[in-house]
CSV table of C-alpha atoms and ligand atoms in Angstrom, one decimal:
chain,number,residue,atom,x,y,z
A,799,MET,CA,8.9,79.1,-2.6
A,800,ASP,CA,6.1,76.8,-3.8
A,801,THR,CA,7.9,73.7,-4.8
A,802,ILE,CA,4.8,72.4,-6.7
A,803,LEU,CA,3.7,75.5,-8.7
A,804,ASP,CA,6.9,77.4,-9.2
A,805,PRO,CA,8.7,74.8,-11.5
A,806,ARG,CA,5.4,73.9,-13.2
A,807,GLU,CA,4.6,77.6,-14.0
A,808,GLN,CA,8.0,78.0,-15.7
A,809,ALA,CA,7.6,74.8,-17.6
A,810,LEU,CA,4.1,75.7,-18.6
A,811,LEU,CA,5.1,79.0,-20.1
A,812,SER,CA,8.1,77.6,-22.1
A,813,ILE,CA,6.3,74.5,-23.3
A,814,THR,CA,3.2,76.4,-24.4
A,815,LYS,CA,5.4,78.8,-26.3
A,816,ALA,CA,7.3,76.0,-28.0
A,817,ALA,CA,4.1,74.1,-28.8
A,818,GLY,CA,2.5,77.2,-30.3
A,819,GLU,CA,5.6,77.7,-32.5
A,820,LYS,CA,5.4,74.1,-33.7
A,821,ALA,CA,1.7,74.5,-34.4
A,822,LEU,CA,2.3,77.7,-36.3
A,823,ALA,CA,4.9,76.1,-38.5
A,824,LEU,CA,2.3,73.4,-39.4
A,825,PHE,CA,-0.4,76.0,-39.9
A,826,ASN,CA,1.9,77.8,-42.4
A,827,ASN,CA,2.5,74.5,-44.3
A,828,PRO,CA,-1.0,73.2,-44.9
A,829,ASP,CA,0.2,70.4,-47.2
A,830,THR,CA,1.3,68.6,-44.0
A,831,LEU,CA,-2.0,68.7,-42.2
A,832,ASN,CA,-3.8,65.5,-43.5
A,833,ILE,CA,-7.2,67.0,-42.6
A,834,SER,CA,-9.9,64.5,-41.5
A,835,MET,CA,-13.2,64.6,-39.6
A,836,LYS,CA,-14.0,62.9,-36.3
A,837,GLY,CA,-17.6,63.6,-37.0
A,838,PRO,CA,-19.8,66.3,-38.6
A,839,GLN,CA,-18.1,69.7,-38.0
A,840,ASP,CA,-15.5,67.9,-35.8
A,841,TRP,CA,-12.2,68.5,-37.5
A,842,LEU,CA,-8.9,66.8,-37.0
A,843,THR,CA,-5.5,67.6,-38.4
A,844,TYR,CA,-2.0,66.1,-38.2
A,845,ALA,CA,-1.1,69.1,-36.0
A,846,ASP,CA,-3.5,68.1,-33.2
A,847,GLY,CA,-1.7,64.8,-32.7
A,848,ALA,CA,1.8,66.0,-33.3
A,849,VAL,CA,1.5,69.0,-30.9
A,850,GLU,CA,-0.1,67.0,-28.1
A,851,ALA,CA,2.6,64.3,-28.5
A,852,PHE,CA,5.3,67.1,-28.2
A,853,ILE,CA,3.6,68.6,-25.1
A,854,ARG,CA,3.3,65.2,-23.4
A,855,GLN,CA,7.0,64.4,-24.1
A,856,GLU,CA,8.1,67.7,-22.6
A,857,LEU,CA,5.9,67.3,-19.5
A,858,ARG,CA,6.9,63.7,-18.9
A,859,ALA,CA,10.6,64.6,-19.0
A,860,LEU,CA,10.1,67.2,-16.3
A,861,PHE,CA,7.3,65.8,-14.2
A,862,PRO,CA,7.2,62.0,-14.7
A,863,HIS,CA,4.7,61.4,-11.9
A,864,ASP,CA,2.2,64.0,-12.9
A,865,ALA,CA,-1.1,62.9,-14.6
A,866,ILE,CA,-1.7,64.1,-18.2
A,867,LEU,CA,-5.2,64.3,-19.9
A,868,GLY,CA,-5.3,65.5,-23.5
A,869,GLU,CA,-8.0,65.9,-26.2
A,870,GLU,CA,-6.4,63.5,-28.6
A,871,GLU,CA,-4.9,60.8,-26.4
A,872,GLY,CA,-7.1,61.0,-23.3
A,873,GLY,CA,-5.5,59.9,-20.0
A,874,ASP,CA,-6.2,59.6,-16.3
A,875,THR,CA,-6.6,62.2,-13.6
A,876,GLY,CA,-4.4,62.7,-10.6
A,877,GLU,CA,-3.4,65.0,-7.7
A,878,HIS,CA,-1.1,66.9,-10.0
A,879,LEU,CA,-3.0,67.1,-13.4
A,880,TRP,CA,-2.1,68.6,-16.7
A,881,ILE,CA,-4.9,69.1,-19.2
A,882,ILE,CA,-4.0,69.8,-22.8
A,883,ASP,CA,-5.8,71.0,-25.9
A,884,PRO,CA,-3.1,71.0,-28.6
A,885,ILE,CA,-5.1,72.9,-31.1
A,886,ASP,CA,-8.3,74.6,-29.8
A,887,GLY,CA,-10.3,76.0,-32.7
A,888,THR,CA,-9.3,73.1,-35.0
A,889,ALA,CA,-12.0,74.0,-37.5
A,890,ASN,CA,-10.5,77.5,-37.8
A,891,PHE,CA,-7.0,75.9,-38.0
A,892,ALA,CA,-8.1,73.6,-40.8
A,893,ARG,CA,-9.8,76.4,-42.8
A,894,ARG,CA,-6.7,78.7,-42.3
A,895,ASP,CA,-8.5,81.1,-40.0
A,896,ARG,CA,-6.0,82.5,-37.5
A,897,PHE,CA,-8.3,82.2,-34.4
A,898,TRP,CA,-6.9,79.1,-32.8
A,899,CYS,CA,-4.6,78.4,-29.9
A,900,VAL,CA,-2.6,75.9,-27.8
A,901,SER,CA,-4.2,75.6,-24.3
A,902,ILE,CA,-2.5,73.9,-21.3
A,903,GLY,CA,-3.8,74.0,-17.8
A,904,PHE,CA,-2.6,72.5,-14.4
A,905,ALA,CA,-4.8,71.5,-11.5
A,906,VAL,CA,-3.8,70.5,-7.9
A,907,LYS,CA,-6.3,68.1,-6.2
A,908,GLY,CA,-8.9,69.1,-8.7
A,909,VAL,CA,-8.5,72.8,-8.3
A,910,PRO,CA,-7.4,74.8,-11.4
A,911,MET,CA,-4.1,76.7,-10.5
A,912,LEU,CA,-2.2,77.5,-13.7
A,913,GLY,CA,-3.2,78.3,-17.3
A,914,ALA,CA,-1.5,79.3,-20.5
A,915,ILE,CA,-3.1,79.9,-23.9
A,916,PHE,CA,-1.0,80.8,-26.9
A,917,ALA,CA,-2.6,82.0,-30.2
A,918,PRO,CA,0.6,82.3,-32.3
A,919,ALA,CA,-1.1,83.4,-35.5
A,920,LEU,CA,-2.5,86.3,-33.5
A,921,ASP,CA,0.7,86.9,-31.6
A,922,GLU,CA,-1.2,86.7,-28.3
A,923,PHE,CA,0.1,84.7,-25.3
A,924,TYR,CA,-2.2,84.6,-22.2
A,925,SER,CA,-1.1,83.2,-18.9
A,926,ALA,CA,-2.2,83.2,-15.2
A,927,ARG,CA,-1.5,81.6,-11.8
A,928,THR,CA,-4.2,81.6,-9.1
A,929,GLY,CA,-3.7,84.6,-6.9
A,930,ARG,CA,-1.1,86.3,-9.1
A,931,GLY,CA,-3.2,88.0,-11.9
A,932,ALA,CA,-3.5,87.4,-15.6
A,933,MET,CA,-1.3,88.6,-18.4
A,934,MET,CA,-1.3,88.9,-22.2
A,935,ASN,CA,2.1,89.2,-23.8
A,936,GLY,CA,3.6,90.1,-20.4
A,937,GLN,CA,1.1,92.9,-19.6
A,938,PRO,CA,-1.7,92.7,-16.9
A,939,ILE,CA,-5.2,92.2,-18.4
A,940,HIS,CA,-8.6,92.9,-16.9
A,941,VAL,CA,-12.3,92.2,-17.7
A,942,ALA,CA,-14.7,94.8,-19.1
A,943,HIS,CA,-17.2,96.5,-16.9
A,944,THR,CA,-20.1,97.0,-19.4
A,945,ALA,CA,-23.1,98.0,-17.3
A,946,SER,CA,-26.1,97.1,-19.5
A,947,ILE,CA,-27.0,94.1,-21.5
A,948,ASP,CA,-27.9,96.2,-24.5
A,949,ARG,CA,-24.2,97.2,-24.8
A,950,CYS,CA,-22.7,93.8,-24.0
A,951,VAL,CA,-21.1,91.2,-26.2
A,952,VAL,CA,-21.7,87.5,-25.4
A,953,GLU,CA,-19.9,84.6,-27.0
A,954,ILE,CA,-21.9,81.4,-27.0
A,955,GLY,CA,-20.1,78.2,-27.9
A,956,TRP,CA,-21.6,75.5,-30.2
A,957,ASN,CA,-20.7,71.9,-30.5
A,958,ILE,CA,-22.1,68.6,-31.8
A,959,ARG,CA,-22.1,67.1,-28.3
A,960,LEU,CA,-25.6,68.5,-27.6
A,961,PRO,CA,-28.7,69.0,-29.7
A,962,ASN,CA,-28.7,72.3,-31.7
A,963,SER,CA,-31.6,73.5,-29.4
A,964,ALA,CA,-29.1,73.8,-26.5
A,965,TYR,CA,-27.2,76.4,-28.5
A,966,LEU,CA,-30.1,78.1,-30.2
A,967,ASP,CA,-32.0,78.6,-27.0
A,968,LEU,CA,-29.1,80.4,-25.5
A,969,VAL,CA,-28.7,82.6,-28.6
A,970,ASN,CA,-32.4,83.4,-28.7
A,971,LYS,CA,-32.4,84.4,-25.0
A,972,ALA,CA,-29.3,86.6,-25.4
A,973,VAL,CA,-30.6,88.4,-28.5
A,974,HIS,CA,-34.1,88.8,-27.0
A,975,HIS,CA,-32.5,90.7,-24.1
A,976,GLY,CA,-30.4,92.9,-26.3
A,977,ALA,CA,-27.0,91.3,-26.2
A,978,SER,CA,-24.7,91.1,-29.2
A,979,VAL,CA,-23.9,87.5,-29.9
A,980,LYS,CA,-20.9,85.9,-31.5
A,981,ARG,CA,-19.3,82.4,-31.9
A,982,CYS,CA,-15.6,82.1,-32.8
A,983,ALA,CA,-15.2,78.3,-32.5
A,984,SER,CA,-12.5,78.2,-29.8
A,985,GLY,CA,-13.7,77.9,-26.3
A,986,ALA,CA,-10.2,78.5,-24.9
A,987,LEU,CA,-9.8,81.8,-26.8
A,988,GLY,CA,-13.4,82.6,-25.9
A,989,MET,CA,-12.4,82.6,-22.3
A,990,THR,CA,-9.4,84.9,-23.0
A,991,GLN,CA,-11.6,87.4,-24.7
A,992,VAL,CA,-13.6,87.8,-21.5
A,993,ALA,CA,-10.4,88.1,-19.6
A,994,ILE,CA,-9.0,90.9,-21.9
A,995,GLY,CA,-12.4,92.8,-22.0
A,996,ARG,CA,-13.2,92.3,-25.6
A,997,THR,CA,-16.4,90.4,-24.6
A,998,ASP,CA,-18.5,90.3,-21.5
A,999,CYS,CA,-19.3,86.6,-21.3
A,1000,TYR,CA,-18.4,83.2,-22.6
A,1001,ALA,CA,-21.2,80.5,-22.3
A,1002,GLU,CA,-21.6,77.0,-23.6
A,1003,ALA,CA,-24.0,74.4,-22.5
A,1004,HIS,CA,-21.3,71.8,-22.5
A,1005,ILE,CA,-17.5,72.1,-22.9
A,1006,ASN,CA,-14.6,69.7,-22.3
A,1007,SER,CA,-12.0,70.3,-19.6
A,1008,TRP,CA,-9.2,70.7,-22.2
A,1009,ASP,CA,-11.0,73.5,-23.9
A,1010,VAL,CA,-11.5,75.5,-20.7
A,1011,LEU,CA,-9.2,74.7,-17.8
A,1012,ALA,CA,-6.5,77.2,-18.7
A,1013,GLY,CA,-9.1,79.8,-19.6
A,1014,LEU,CA,-10.8,79.4,-16.2
A,1015,VAL,CA,-7.6,80.4,-14.4
A,1016,ILE,CA,-6.9,83.3,-16.9
A,1017,ALA,CA,-10.4,84.7,-16.8
A,1018,GLN,CA,-10.9,84.5,-13.1
A,1019,GLU,CA,-7.5,86.1,-12.4
A,1020,ALA,CA,-8.5,88.9,-14.8
A,1021,GLY,CA,-11.6,89.6,-12.7
A,1022,ALA,CA,-14.3,87.4,-14.2
A,1023,ARG,CA,-16.7,85.3,-12.3
A,1024,CYS,CA,-17.3,81.7,-13.4
A,1025,ASN,CA,-19.8,78.9,-12.6
A,1026,ASP,CA,-18.6,75.9,-10.7
A,1027,PHE,CA,-17.2,74.2,-13.8
A,1028,ALA,CA,-14.6,72.1,-11.8
A,1029,SER,CA,-17.2,70.0,-10.0
A,1030,GLY,CA,-18.2,66.4,-10.3
A,1031,ASN,CA,-16.1,64.4,-12.8
A,1032,TRP,CA,-15.3,67.6,-14.7
A,1033,ALA,CA,-11.9,66.6,-16.0
A,1034,GLN,CA,-13.1,63.4,-17.8
A,1035,ASP,CA,-16.8,64.5,-18.6
A,1036,GLY,CA,-16.7,68.2,-18.9
A,1037,ASN,CA,-19.5,70.5,-17.7
A,1038,PRO,CA,-21.5,73.6,-18.7
A,1039,ILE,CA,-19.4,76.8,-18.7
A,1040,PHE,CA,-20.6,80.3,-17.8
A,1041,CYS,CA,-18.0,83.0,-17.4
A,1042,ALA,CA,-18.8,86.7,-17.3
A,1043,GLN,CA,-17.4,90.0,-16.1
A,1044,PRO,CA,-18.8,90.8,-12.6
A,1045,VAL,CA,-21.1,93.8,-13.4
A,1046,LEU,CA,-23.3,91.6,-15.6
A,1047,TYR,CA,-22.7,88.2,-14.2
A,1048,ASP,CA,-25.9,87.9,-12.3
A,1049,ALA,CA,-28.1,89.5,-15.0
A,1050,LEU,CA,-26.7,87.3,-17.8
A,1051,LYS,CA,-27.0,84.2,-15.7
A,1052,ALA,CA,-30.7,85.1,-15.1
A,1053,VAL,CA,-31.1,85.6,-18.9
A,1054,PHE,CA,-29.8,82.0,-19.5
A,1055,ALA,CA,-31.6,80.4,-16.5
A,1056,PRO,CA,-31.8,77.6,-15.7
A,1057,VAL,CA,-29.0,76.3,-17.9
A,1058,PHE,CA,-26.2,77.5,-15.6
A,1059,ASP,CA,-28.0,77.7,-12.3
A,1060,LYS,CA,-26.3,74.8,-10.6
B,271,LIG,C1,-13.8,73.7,-29.8
B,271,LIG,C2,-14.2,74.0,-28.4
B,271,LIG,C3,-15.5,74.7,-28.3
B,271,LIG,C4,-16.6,74.4,-29.2
B,271,LIG,C5,-16.0,74.4,-30.6
B,271,LIG,C6,-14.9,73.4,-30.7
B,271,LIG,P1,-11.9,72.0,-30.8
B,271,LIG,O1,-12.8,72.6,-29.6
B,271,LIG,O2,-13.2,74.8,-27.8
B,271,LIG,O3,-16.1,74.4,-27.0
B,271,LIG,O4,-17.6,75.4,-29.1
B,271,LIG,O5,-17.0,74.0,-31.5
B,271,LIG,O6,-15.4,72.1,-30.4
B,271,LIG,O7,-12.6,70.9,-31.3
B,271,LIG,O8,-11.6,73.1,-31.8
B,271,LIG,O9,-10.6,71.6,-30.1
């Protein structure tokens, strides 16, 4: 009996499911979304704030002394830390593209331990607990074992936090070495696609902790290798993310060198 993780794992699964259902109802009723822009290509909808508020309310009721950090309301870190992205893939959500999700992760003393990512419009619910494997809709999932770069699929994330060259350099390097490159505008779901074996790598020169904490646990428990994302002031400041299936991890990291070398 783990008195810290056991109750939080159960709560994580039920709250993520309920939050996803709330988000899906809003997605299916676009007149309620009050879409606005935080910046160029940086979308915001009513759902982002409403879903985060719901998740915070549920977590505070059960774990009043835990720290909560969310994309929309921010927050402080702590020994027991929840990190929330209420809608990851907001641009997709706003444009009525189904590739978005609710992502909630939990870390103990800065170490990612629990993750749940629910994409309700795709009917895909991913979850993992460190040391206990990764699941999608209750079934175990595992990474791909693609053996050559000219057969691999790499997703490279783009955002306005860095110059476009940070993205374009990674794309050029990947294409030059024969990889197929995609970008689907949800870092959290990008990590699940590595975990389930649909892609071989998710890489982004900078990503926020709320985009990737849950996906780190899920991808690593499905057999992926990841860079040391949870280092430095990772929760507040984010870091680069490099996550790949083990057969091509070293080869792809060399392709992108030196971006993910540290
Ligand atoms: C998304 C991130 C991803 C980035 C996307 C977008 P959001 O977050 O998950 O890292 O590549 O452009 O920023 O804004 O949809 O929550």
